[in-house]
Amino acid sequence: MSGTAGASLGFLLRHELRLAWRRGGFGRLGVSFPLAVVSLLVLLHVVAFGLAASLRQLGWTMADFTAAATVGLVYVLGLMLMQALRQSTDALYEGRDLAWLASAPLPLRTILRARMAAIALNAGWLWLVLAGTMANALAVFVTPAALAIYPVIAALALLAAAFSIALVVLLRDLAGLRTMRGIVMGVSMLAGGSVFVGSQVRAVLSPTERAGLWQALHPHGTGLVTLLWWPSRAAMGAVGPLLTLLLAAFVAAGLAAVWVERRFASGGFDNIARRTVRRPTTSLHFRAGVWRALLTKEWRLVWRTPGLIGRALYQGVYLLPVLIAAWRGGAGVVAPVIAATPVFIGSELARLFMVTAMAGDQAPALALSAPVPAAWVRAAKFVATAAGAATLALPMAVLIGIWQPVTILPMLAGMLVAGAGALLIGEAGVSPDRVIDLGARPGEMFRGAVLGPIAGMAWALTTWFAVHQQPMGLATALAAVLLSIIAIGR
Amino acid sequence: MSVPALSLRGVSKRFDRPAVDALDLSVAAGEIFALLGPNGAGKTTTLRMVAGLLRQDAGTIEVFGTDVVADPVAAKRMLAWLPDEPLLYDRLTPLEFLEFIAGLWAIPPPEAQARAAALLRRLGLWAHRDERCEGFSRGMRQKTVVAAALLHEPRLLILDEPLTGLDAAASRDVKDMLAERVAQGAAVVVTTHILEVAERIADRIGIIAHGRLLELGTFAQLRARHGGATLEEIFLRLTAPRAAAGEAPA
């Protein structure tokens, strides 16, 4: 049949959202889902209403609320940017379905708009829920104009999506796919890391410094400087800034879609055919040994995973504020805290590498068809990933051990057990028969990405108690073991 | 009497319904055997059992007299398995991939390196030996896994749709290379949906559906039994009613 209208933006958006839903490992909604959502919303509202009531009692002025909104919006925008940048890379260059979609009888611009809207929704929905809950509470206790937080969050999500998609395409055109991935990971880390470091302001700054910063966040200045507070004023219901922000978001999204469409029309799809040449005139010398072959393969695949090094180094972002806080806390605090930190970081690195080794193995059946015991293949993954994690985490532990010798034994013991547990959790968390770069399905993520770090934290706490020589460490160690067993169990 | 390259006796495998049902089959050394069947007939399941990736529920599978369950490592040493989708690593180069394969099959490095270079040259991949496979076309990926399958000079090749994605020249090269291996005493079991390929390259043809062997013989024998019909006509005559009745998962 001919003459049917092309797919609409809504149709494509539904498709994108369904894919995102399925990627999340979710299926059809059961009765329990709306019940869980309603329960969560009720809980969030109880917390938000309590917070809003206490803010009113503090006697905050509108300028105070605007300053608080500024902080909140910067945090939210940073985290949304972090997510939108990664999603833009996936949506344009990893999914490999864009070229196929573009062969359908509908404008490329429509496909890109749908994809951008999906990125905005994915990056913004959580903040719509969280900030929206606060908006409801502020609307009751402070001013109904606070409901403007909803459109402000939506506008920021759209801006983040438009900026991310344009940046990704620009970088890819200028620097190539691999460099683009690296830069995007760096910018994303910077955005996320700044938010994390920013959240440690209380631990890092003195009360006087904090008071100064708080005053600086209040709307002040004249001329263009006042524009800095337009988003937060929009969130507090100022009509002019709100309309301007919404207009800016839609214009940015429209311009980004048009520009990206042009870039793709002039060769943007050829990324799939672009090849990475290792070295132009290399002559690789084959080496003997099954173990060597297995380990070399694991090492090559893990280290060549896009963004892995960035993710691994990102662990250092967690270390920085902890060290500053420990330093300011005095000698009594330093040893336990700095001993516990590498335990957690080592555990997270071990889990990250194992998830990568499992999820990135595109041909698990290949090694099983070789004359090699399956146990060797598994052992090679463990050895390679443990060595990777140890390479990054051990130097940190050695430096800390030299600085604070009392930490050496508990810290190394903690790293050993936490790392071994994390390897098993990482292995159990990913089905080996599929091809993804990093991360896991959310069904698996609960065990891997949620229980894994909690178990790592329990081991870190155990180390903390061990350095303090407190028997409470036995309880946290037991908790870590139990969590690991739950996370590993299939 | 010489030991068959591949021997299946009463092999059965069941998932939610029978995928392979009491299959008896013998392939001699120096023979190309084509296993044909509609989608879901049990071909891939059979090959995966031979390759040691699935264990049969009943029956025995032997590769040159070695039981694949009793001594899987020895059996795997003699065979190469090429799945229907090329299994390789995007982030390795073809040369690195072949180095990995050489390590798994414990081929001495100088020998492996020489063979790898020869295979890549012959398959037209030498110029791409240092490019990561992530940018390869379907045909280039297929050539890479074919090179991997031939690297350790297996005595039994289990090939699931080996010519998929290959252009005419590469397809001819692969067929020639298989013929050379067979001339050296190896056996090849190949599945394909392109019946002309089976007709042209296979010494014997087996047709299965619902995991059961329906017909077995040389093309001439099959024609004689079915009144001079073409292979396509024979295939459809045997499998169409069964396929219409429902397919078992493979």
XYZ file of C-alpha atoms in Angstrom:
740
model
C 0.000 0.000 0.000
C 1.350 3.396 -0.849
C 0.480 6.892 0.197
C 0.408 6.234 3.953
C 1.732 9.040 6.095
C 5.232 8.662 7.521
C 5.758 7.869 11.166
C 5.103 10.817 13.452
C 7.419 12.238 16.082
C 5.180 10.726 18.750
C 5.354 7.307 17.134
C 9.151 7.454 17.037
C 9.356 8.764 20.578
C 7.194 5.873 21.798
C 9.564 3.531 19.962
C 12.615 5.135 21.604
C 11.040 4.974 25.031
C 10.009 1.371 24.561
C 13.589 0.508 23.594
C 14.899 2.362 26.647
C 12.383 0.514 28.807
C 13.412 -2.850 27.380
C 17.117 -1.959 27.633
C 16.358 -1.389 31.262
C 15.349 -5.043 31.470
C 11.701 -4.247 32.122
C 8.801 -6.047 30.515
C 5.055 -5.540 30.743
C 3.830 -3.674 33.776
C 2.284 -5.741 36.524
C -0.018 -4.585 39.313
C 2.927 -4.176 41.654
C 4.552 -1.487 39.497
C 1.972 1.310 39.970
C 1.739 0.370 43.632
C 5.510 0.726 43.994
C 5.472 4.063 42.134
C 2.661 5.465 44.279
C 4.395 4.283 47.473
C 7.642 5.913 46.392
C 5.899 9.175 45.498
C 4.128 9.235 48.869
C 7.436 8.653 50.640
C 9.186 11.381 48.627
C 6.350 13.818 49.359
C 6.537 13.126 53.093
C 10.249 13.979 53.033
C 9.765 17.038 50.765
C 6.879 18.428 52.828
C 8.926 18.060 56.007
C 11.846 19.862 54.376
C 9.684 22.669 52.979
C 7.994 23.177 56.339
C 11.333 23.494 58.088
C 12.583 25.946 55.439
C 9.551 28.160 56.060
C 10.296 28.090 59.775
C 13.843 29.236 59.031
C 12.314 32.381 57.543
C 13.953 32.111 54.132
C 13.382 35.013 51.753
C 12.726 34.642 48.034
C 16.401 35.531 47.458
C 17.392 32.614 49.704
C 15.150 30.264 47.739
C 16.605 31.599 44.481
C 20.146 30.941 45.773
C 19.156 27.418 46.813
C 17.519 26.891 43.426
C 20.744 28.027 41.733
C 22.728 25.368 43.580
C 20.094 22.728 42.875
C 19.848 23.556 39.179
C 23.629 23.517 38.731
C 23.745 20.059 40.339
C 20.851 18.792 38.263
C 22.235 20.237 35.033
C 25.672 18.702 35.713
C 24.220 15.251 36.265
C 21.837 15.567 33.320
C 24.736 16.588 31.088
C 26.752 13.607 32.249
C 23.937 11.246 31.331
C 22.950 13.038 28.110
C 26.510 13.000 26.765
C 26.849 9.254 27.173
C 23.393 8.655 25.767
C 24.108 10.853 22.758
C 27.188 8.783 21.936
C 25.155 5.598 22.222
C 22.187 6.957 20.308
C 24.194 8.258 17.356
C 27.194 5.974 17.080
C 26.791 2.817 19.135
C 23.269 1.618 18.466
C 23.897 1.098 14.750
C 20.192 1.434 14.085
C 20.252 5.068 13.040
C 21.255 4.353 9.452
C 18.541 1.723 9.234
C 15.931 4.103 10.663
C 17.073 6.762 8.225
C 16.226 4.436 5.344
C 12.550 4.681 6.360
C 10.375 7.126 4.401
C 10.484 9.954 6.927
C 12.700 12.976 7.399
C 15.964 12.382 9.234
C 15.193 15.486 11.260
C 12.127 13.769 12.727
C 14.221 10.769 13.762
C 16.839 13.019 15.356
C 14.196 15.050 17.166
C 12.649 11.876 18.551
C 16.043 10.645 19.638
C 16.870 13.988 21.248
C 13.530 14.028 23.064
C 14.200 10.510 24.319
C 17.638 11.558 25.573
C 16.074 14.552 27.317
C 13.427 12.346 28.912
C 15.956 9.750 30.002
C 18.211 12.415 31.487
C 15.400 14.422 33.044
C 12.698 12.099 34.330
C 14.379 11.344 37.637
C 14.863 15.044 38.333
C 11.308 15.792 37.284
C 10.200 13.341 39.952
C 12.612 14.493 42.661
C 12.524 18.243 42.023
C 8.828 18.018 41.181
C 8.124 16.546 44.590
C 9.966 19.455 46.164
C 8.058 21.852 43.898
C 4.766 20.452 45.173
C 5.869 20.935 48.763
C 7.134 24.474 48.130
C 3.881 25.297 46.324
C 1.982 24.422 49.498
C 4.315 25.978 52.075
C 6.010 28.864 50.253
C 4.524 29.949 46.927
C 2.434 28.227 44.226
C 4.842 29.773 41.716
C 7.354 27.068 42.727
C 5.458 24.726 40.386
C 7.482 26.422 37.667
C 10.260 24.013 38.676
C 8.591 21.416 36.443
C 8.968 23.293 33.139
C 12.420 24.515 34.185
C 13.664 20.952 34.693
C 12.104 19.944 31.359
C 13.795 22.882 29.631
C 17.175 22.064 31.199
C 16.828 18.422 30.116
C 16.101 19.518 26.560
C 19.050 21.931 26.635
C 21.326 19.185 27.967
C 20.165 16.826 25.207
C 20.581 19.456 22.455
C 24.023 20.477 23.698
C 25.164 16.870 24.104
C 24.006 15.688 20.714
C 25.579 18.696 18.982
C 28.850 18.350 20.904
C 29.104 14.645 20.165
C 28.598 15.181 16.425
C 30.986 18.140 16.349
C 33.737 16.246 18.154
C 33.233 13.185 16.020
C 33.591 15.282 12.867
C 36.635 17.138 14.162
C 38.514 14.412 15.959
C 37.084 11.037 14.944
C 35.027 8.490 16.787
C 37.588 7.249 19.302
C 38.816 10.682 20.324
C 35.231 11.865 20.557
C 34.441 9.006 22.939
C 37.440 9.933 25.092
C 36.584 13.637 25.195
C 32.928 12.931 25.916
C 33.931 10.646 28.752
C 36.234 13.376 30.084
C 33.581 16.099 29.875
C 31.021 13.765 31.386
C 33.402 12.908 34.227
C 34.117 16.573 34.773
C 30.394 17.367 34.969
C 29.622 14.446 37.285
C 32.822 14.825 39.290
C 32.229 18.542 39.855
C 28.804 17.750 41.229
C 30.280 15.131 43.532
C 33.109 17.367 44.714
C 30.614 20.217 45.074
C 28.519 18.040 47.348
C 31.491 17.846 49.709
C 31.543 21.620 50.266
C 30.385 21.147 53.828
C 33.363 18.930 54.610
C 35.902 21.034 52.746
C 35.038 24.663 53.594
C 35.047 26.336 56.959
C 31.775 27.879 58.282
C 32.991 31.377 57.320
C 33.888 30.260 53.831
C 30.539 28.524 53.492
C 28.691 31.664 54.588
C 30.622 33.696 52.011
C 29.774 31.233 49.270
C 26.105 31.233 50.248
C 25.967 35.019 49.984
C 27.725 34.913 46.619
C 25.000 32.618 45.320
C 22.296 35.193 46.034
C 21.134 37.232 43.013
C 23.312 40.312 42.669
C 25.038 42.482 40.102
C 23.653 44.396 37.164
C 23.280 43.981 33.421
C 24.246 40.651 31.889
C 25.380 39.302 35.262
C 21.742 39.074 36.349
C 21.154 36.566 33.542
C 23.036 34.004 35.643
C 20.081 33.859 37.999
C 17.400 33.654 35.315
C 17.073 29.860 35.467
C 16.652 29.883 39.250
C 14.317 32.874 39.059
C 12.378 30.959 36.433
C 12.185 28.037 38.856
C 10.725 30.406 41.433
C 7.994 31.396 38.980
C 9.301 34.618 37.364
C 7.372 34.689 34.083
C 9.915 36.450 31.864
C 12.875 34.193 32.703
C 10.650 31.111 32.520
C 9.371 31.897 29.022
C 12.886 32.832 27.893
C 14.305 29.570 29.213
C 11.607 27.497 27.514
C 12.088 29.389 24.268
C 15.860 28.944 24.477
C 15.470 25.200 25.056
C 13.164 24.710 22.067
C 15.295 26.899 19.801
C 18.468 25.055 20.864
C 16.809 21.684 20.261
C 15.545 22.789 16.858
C 18.903 24.204 15.799
C 20.753 21.123 17.040
C 18.408 18.840 15.085
C 18.869 20.855 11.894
C 22.643 21.030 12.261
C 23.056 17.367 13.126
C 20.814 16.437 10.207
C 23.106 18.379 7.870
C 26.196 16.707 9.296
C 24.670 13.275 8.895
C 23.466 14.032 5.407
C 27.073 14.814 4.460
C 28.578 11.551 5.640
C 27.704 11.130 9.281
C 26.668 7.519 8.842
C 30.052 6.324 7.687
C 31.186 5.884 11.301
C 30.210 2.248 11.101
C 32.641 1.692 8.273
C 35.403 3.715 9.895
C 38.231 1.452 10.910
C 40.725 1.733 13.663
C 44.235 0.975 12.509
C 46.384 -0.212 15.385
C 49.658 0.719 13.784
C 50.266 1.122 10.089
C 53.241 -1.167 9.676
C 53.133 -3.467 12.627
C 54.316 -7.011 12.421
C 52.909 -8.854 15.368
C 55.008 -11.715 16.644
C 52.964 -14.675 17.733
C 53.828 -16.096 21.109
C 53.280 -19.529 22.541
C 51.064 -20.714 25.365
C 47.390 -21.171 26.068
C 47.521 -19.085 29.231
C 49.351 -16.312 27.478
C 46.751 -16.343 24.697
C 43.829 -16.231 27.118
C 45.316 -13.504 29.290
C 46.507 -11.378 26.380
C 43.075 -11.533 24.803
C 41.368 -10.493 28.054
C 43.825 -7.653 28.595
C 43.450 -6.347 25.075
C 39.681 -6.449 25.156
C 39.348 -4.894 28.587
C 41.815 -2.078 27.975
C 40.364 -1.295 24.562
C 36.840 -0.896 25.929
C 35.786 2.671 25.177
C 35.698 4.839 28.261
C 36.989 2.162 30.609
C 40.132 3.989 31.652
C 38.088 7.126 32.238
C 35.661 5.180 34.377
C 38.477 3.556 36.289
C 40.230 6.863 36.944
C 36.876 8.352 37.886
C 37.190 6.386 41.111
C 39.833 8.949 42.062
C 37.132 11.616 42.167
C 35.672 9.792 45.172
C 39.067 9.712 46.804
C 39.743 13.434 46.675
C 37.037 14.806 49.000
C 37.513 11.877 51.362
C 41.202 12.675 51.684
C 40.498 16.379 52.192
C 37.912 15.589 54.841
C 40.277 13.142 56.540
C 43.082 15.677 56.436
C 40.935 18.337 58.049
C 39.611 15.845 60.591
C 42.978 15.408 62.295
C 45.307 12.490 62.950
C 42.698 10.326 64.649
C 40.498 10.310 61.583
C 43.182 10.060 58.901
C 44.389 6.465 59.269
C 41.028 4.648 59.309
C 39.520 6.760 56.525
C 42.436 6.547 54.146
C 42.746 2.810 54.799
C 39.079 2.272 54.003
C 39.055 4.316 50.784
C 41.355 2.103 48.669
C 39.387 -0.928 49.813
C 36.221 0.541 48.351
C 37.976 1.819 45.237
C 39.767 -1.501 44.691
C 36.501 -3.366 45.036
C 34.774 -1.081 42.533
C 37.655 -1.396 40.064
C 37.589 -5.185 40.321
C 33.846 -5.231 39.686
C 34.126 -2.768 36.796
C 36.842 -4.792 35.081
C 35.023 -8.065 35.551
C 31.757 -6.631 34.225
C 33.706 -5.341 31.229
C 35.449 -8.664 30.657
C 32.168 -10.559 30.834
C 29.942 -8.151 28.964
C 32.561 -7.283 26.374
C 33.240 -10.903 25.452
C 31.574 -11.091 22.074
C 32.515 -14.677 21.432
C 32.288 -16.655 24.682
C 31.484 -19.825 22.743
C 34.695 -19.536 20.734
C 37.026 -20.354 23.606
C 34.674 -23.138 24.677
C 35.033 -24.769 21.261
C 38.829 -24.792 21.686
C 40.769 -27.642 23.280
C 41.022 -25.750 26.545
C 39.220 -26.625 29.798
C 36.360 -24.186 30.478
C 37.783 -23.594 33.963
C 40.915 -22.093 32.392
C 38.854 -19.626 30.379
C 37.077 -18.510 33.545
C 40.294 -18.389 35.530
C 41.937 -16.234 32.847
C 39.161 -13.669 33.211
C 39.687 -13.585 36.973
C 43.453 -13.260 36.721
C 43.349 -10.580 34.018
C 40.708 -8.456 35.741
C 42.241 -8.836 39.200
C 45.613 -7.789 37.777
C 43.983 -4.756 36.129
C 42.331 -3.645 39.359
C 45.471 -4.295 41.390
C 47.612 -2.299 38.950
C 45.519 0.790 39.654
C 44.648 0.273 43.321
C 47.823 -1.188 44.804
C 50.141 1.828 44.266
C 47.622 3.914 46.183
C 47.612 1.338 48.991
C 51.416 1.200 49.063
C 51.693 4.998 49.368
C 49.118 5.030 52.150
C 50.890 2.138 53.874
C 54.200 4.008 53.823
C 52.491 7.124 55.177
C 50.474 5.304 57.862
C 52.082 1.875 58.538
C 49.297 0.937 60.956
C 46.924 0.667 57.994
C 48.912 -1.869 55.946
C 47.536 -5.174 57.187
C 43.838 -4.268 57.491
C 43.967 -2.384 54.202
C 45.570 -5.204 52.200
C 43.300 -7.808 53.790
C 40.292 -5.610 53.029
C 41.372 -5.121 49.428
C 41.877 -8.842 48.988
C 38.477 -9.961 50.256
C 36.564 -6.990 48.838
C 38.278 -7.433 45.466
C 37.611 -11.181 45.348
C 33.956 -10.627 46.264
C 33.626 -7.874 43.688
C 35.073 -10.113 40.962
C 32.484 -12.782 41.722
C 29.689 -10.215 41.887
C 30.838 -8.739 38.581
C 30.934 -12.145 36.950
C 27.518 -13.132 38.263
C 26.016 -9.817 37.277
C 26.408 -10.175 33.538
C 25.197 -12.810 31.119
C 28.197 -13.727 28.993
C 26.194 -14.301 25.815
C 25.628 -10.742 24.770
C 27.537 -7.822 23.430
C 27.612 -4.604 25.377
C 30.437 -2.304 26.317
C 29.859 -1.428 29.880
C 27.151 -1.784 32.408
C 24.511 -4.436 32.734
C 20.767 -4.814 32.507
C 19.003 -3.273 35.490
C 17.728 -6.677 36.616
C 21.377 -7.622 36.918
C 22.339 -4.132 37.975
C 20.497 -4.474 41.253
C 22.833 -7.278 42.189
C 25.911 -5.908 40.476
C 25.664 -2.134 40.522
C 23.706 -1.748 43.768
C 24.656 -4.661 46.012
C 28.253 -4.677 44.719
C 29.152 -1.162 45.915
C 27.246 -1.682 49.182
C 29.276 -4.832 49.830
C 32.440 -2.878 48.945
C 31.408 -0.181 51.381
C 30.817 -2.788 54.092
C 34.342 -4.103 53.549
C 35.656 -0.540 53.673
C 33.847 -0.037 56.971
C 35.298 -3.311 58.212
C 38.749 -1.965 57.401
C 37.905 1.273 59.198
C 36.879 -0.663 62.307
C 39.909 -2.943 62.004
C 42.310 0.021 62.011
C 40.394 1.342 65.021
C 40.597 -2.160 66.513
C 36.869 -2.167 67.186
C 34.855 -5.420 67.291
C 32.073 -3.759 65.240
C 34.171 -4.746 62.229
C 32.950 -8.310 62.655
C 29.360 -7.176 62.072
C 30.212 -5.202 58.929
C 32.329 -8.090 57.623
C 29.398 -10.428 58.150
C 27.116 -7.971 56.344
C 29.601 -7.781 53.455
C 29.732 -11.563 53.165
C 25.930 -11.865 53.218
C 25.517 -9.108 50.619
C 28.093 -10.772 48.397
C 26.355 -14.131 48.670
C 23.037 -12.527 47.681
C 24.682 -10.631 44.827
C 26.543 -13.650 43.508
C 23.640 -16.095 43.819
C 21.802 -16.740 40.560
C 37.991 -50.244 8.117
C 39.172 -46.696 8.842
C 37.744 -44.695 11.725
C 35.100 -42.200 10.555
C 35.947 -38.537 10.956
C 32.614 -37.970 12.608
C 30.239 -40.522 14.001
C 26.869 -39.808 15.605
C 24.940 -42.746 17.019
C 21.433 -42.313 18.409
C 22.090 -38.687 19.295
C 19.143 -36.864 20.824
C 18.744 -33.408 22.292
C 15.576 -31.955 23.691
C 14.779 -28.394 24.691
C 11.097 -27.736 25.220
C 10.574 -30.255 22.420
C 12.946 -32.585 20.584
C 15.558 -30.647 18.586
C 17.575 -33.668 17.510
C 15.951 -37.075 17.595
C 17.975 -40.318 17.524
C 20.317 -39.062 14.818
C 22.706 -41.563 13.230
C 25.335 -40.175 10.918
C 28.820 -41.009 9.796
C 31.187 -38.777 7.832
C 34.388 -40.225 6.430
C 37.782 -38.558 6.290
C 38.306 -36.892 2.930
C 34.611 -36.173 2.510
C 32.511 -33.021 2.310
C 29.140 -33.658 3.850
C 26.274 -31.171 3.485
C 23.653 -31.163 6.197
C 20.500 -29.554 4.867
C 17.225 -28.771 6.552
C 14.632 -26.045 7.000
C 14.964 -23.450 9.772
C 14.701 -25.125 13.153
C 15.442 -28.587 11.757
C 18.204 -29.228 14.303
C 21.273 -28.528 12.164
C 22.834 -25.912 14.423
C 22.036 -27.939 17.535
C 23.759 -30.942 15.962
C 26.842 -28.918 15.080
C 26.989 -27.349 18.531
C 26.902 -30.797 20.102
C 29.736 -31.948 17.866
C 31.725 -28.827 18.792
C 31.265 -29.644 22.474
C 29.137 -26.586 23.243
C 26.038 -28.607 24.040
C 25.859 -32.018 25.622
C 23.506 -34.504 24.032
C 20.765 -36.098 26.134
C 21.386 -39.505 24.580
C 23.721 -41.201 22.106
C 27.411 -40.852 21.369
C 29.411 -38.457 19.224
C 32.943 -39.340 18.176
C 35.526 -37.331 16.285
C 38.060 -39.694 14.703
C 37.129 -42.244 17.355
C 37.373 -39.826 20.298
C 34.208 -39.368 22.314
C 33.451 -35.628 22.581
C 31.955 -36.046 26.050
C 34.545 -38.428 27.486
C 37.553 -36.518 26.160
C 36.377 -33.118 24.945
C 39.809 -31.508 24.832
C 41.242 -34.224 22.566
C 38.187 -34.060 20.310
C 38.272 -30.270 20.081
C 41.937 -30.352 19.182
C 40.987 -32.037 15.921
C 38.064 -29.879 14.914
C 37.170 -26.371 13.948
C 33.715 -24.959 14.456
C 32.433 -22.021 12.456
C 29.090 -20.745 13.745
C 26.422 -19.154 11.547
C 27.241 -15.708 12.977
C 30.944 -14.821 12.826
C 32.296 -15.021 16.371
C 35.187 -12.630 16.698
C 36.256 -9.725 18.821
C 35.621 -6.254 17.470
C 38.479 -4.740 19.398
C 41.111 -7.147 18.134
C 42.814 -6.961 14.762
C 42.644 -10.041 12.494
C 46.266 -10.805 13.279
C 45.666 -10.545 17.020
C 42.588 -12.717 16.656
C 44.571 -15.389 14.835
C 47.313 -15.156 17.457
C 44.644 -15.879 20.074
C 43.361 -18.861 18.112
C 46.923 -20.141 17.652
C 47.421 -19.912 21.411
C 44.227 -21.813 22.155
C 45.169 -24.625 19.797
C 48.805 -24.501 20.954
C 50.273 -24.089 17.484
C 54.013 -23.309 17.604
C 54.316 -19.514 17.075
C 56.555 -19.453 13.959
C 54.313 -21.967 12.236
C 51.144 -20.165 13.319
C 52.478 -16.831 12.162
C 53.378 -18.164 8.744
C 49.995 -19.838 8.370
C 48.165 -16.716 9.552
C 49.997 -14.565 7.021
C 49.254 -17.029 4.228
C 45.579 -17.267 5.115
C 45.124 -13.517 5.430
C 46.892 -12.959 2.106
C 44.821 -15.575 0.356
C 41.560 -14.190 1.759
C 42.472 -10.623 0.867
C 42.767 -9.443 4.466
C 46.506 -8.849 4.651
C 46.156 -5.121 4.017
C 43.681 -4.977 6.897
C 45.698 -7.101 9.324
C 46.276 -4.218 11.745
C 42.761 -2.791 11.638
C 40.371 -3.605 14.400
C 37.542 -5.840 13.274
C 34.903 -3.370 14.529
C 34.904 -1.599 11.162
C 34.802 -4.753 9.059
C 32.003 -5.592 6.669
C 30.062 -8.835 7.078
C 32.197 -10.453 4.378
C 35.484 -9.393 5.978
C 34.328 -10.709 9.330
C 33.380 -13.987 7.709
C 36.791 -14.223 6.029
C 38.481 -13.604 9.385
C 36.625 -16.429 11.104
C 37.238 -18.727 8.136
C 40.963 -18.003 8.485
C 40.675 -18.779 12.200
C 38.910 -22.055 11.470
C 41.645 -23.149 9.070
C 44.602 -21.897 11.111
C 45.175 -25.023 13.156
C 44.661 -27.289 10.141
C 41.772 -29.186 11.671
C 40.965 -32.734 10.658
C 37.253 -32.067 10.959
C 35.613 -28.772 10.005
C 32.104 -28.067 11.267
C 30.884 -25.118 9.248
C 27.519 -23.473 9.740
C 26.702 -21.374 6.655
C 30.383 -20.697 5.853
C 29.789 -18.717 2.663
C 27.370 -16.168 4.096
C 28.392 -12.627 3.242
C 31.255 -13.615 0.972
C 31.572 -12.208 -2.518
C 31.955 -14.530 -5.492
C 35.758 -14.481 -5.456
C 36.045 -15.051 -1.702
C 33.418 -17.729 -1.889
C 35.429 -19.512 -4.572
C 38.607 -19.145 -2.468
C 36.950 -20.663 0.586
C 35.545 -23.556 -1.429
C 38.997 -24.183 -2.889
C 40.576 -24.086 0.550
C 38.049 -26.574 1.862
C 38.728 -28.840 -1.096
C 42.451 -28.660 -0.326
C 41.858 -29.609 3.290
C 39.709 -32.525 2.172
C 42.393 -33.640 -0.285
C 44.764 -33.739 2.686
C 42.422 -36.094 4.514
C 40.225 -33.737 6.498
C 36.451 -34.020 6.636
C 34.030 -31.118 6.269
C 30.482 -30.955 7.550
C 28.715 -27.940 6.155
C 25.219 -26.562 6.510
C 23.791 -24.207 3.956
C 20.469 -22.917 2.749
C 21.891 -22.417 -0.735
C 21.130 -25.784 -2.241
C 23.249 -25.175 -5.335
C 26.311 -24.918 -3.080
C 25.521 -28.255 -1.464
C 24.881 -29.802 -4.869
C 28.200 -28.544 -6.197
C 30.624 -29.105 -3.325
C 29.240 -31.969 -1.254
C 30.208 -35.598 -1.704
C 27.149 -36.641 0.258
C 24.042 -34.817 1.388
C 21.859 -35.389 4.424
C 18.456 -33.754 4.809
C 16.998 -33.400 8.278
C 13.786 -31.999 9.688
C 12.515 -32.046 13.251
C 15.895 -33.446 14.232
C 15.474 -36.596 12.158
C 17.501 -37.662 9.169
C 15.085 -37.960 6.270
C 17.438 -38.643 3.391
C 21.091 -39.478 2.975
C 23.306 -40.160 -0.011
C 25.217 -38.662 -2.881
C 23.351 -36.204 -5.067
C 23.157 -38.860 -7.766
C 21.659 -41.354 -5.328
C 19.120 -38.803 -4.150
C 18.127 -37.987 -7.717
C 17.768 -41.651 -8.516
C 15.522 -42.229 -5.506
C 13.348 -39.222 -6.316
C 12.837 -39.732 -10.021
C 15.490 -37.362 -11.302
C 14.205 -34.361 -9.378
C 16.431 -31.380 -8.594
C 17.850 -31.006 -5.093
C 15.449 -28.160 -4.455
C 12.490 -30.321 -5.439
C 13.734 -33.183 -3.271
C 14.327 -30.851 -0.338
C 10.900 -29.260 -0.580
C 9.168 -32.578 -1.119
C 10.727 -33.943 2.064
C 10.576 -30.934 4.310
C 7.684 -28.712 3.223
C 4.851 -30.710 4.862
C 6.882 -31.031 8.050
C 7.882 -27.409 8.096
C 4.267 -26.398 7.628
C 3.321 -28.599 10.573
C 5.603 -26.614 12.879
C 9.291 -26.200 13.506
C 11.340 -27.368 16.422
C 13.828 -24.913 17.853
C 17.418 -25.450 16.885
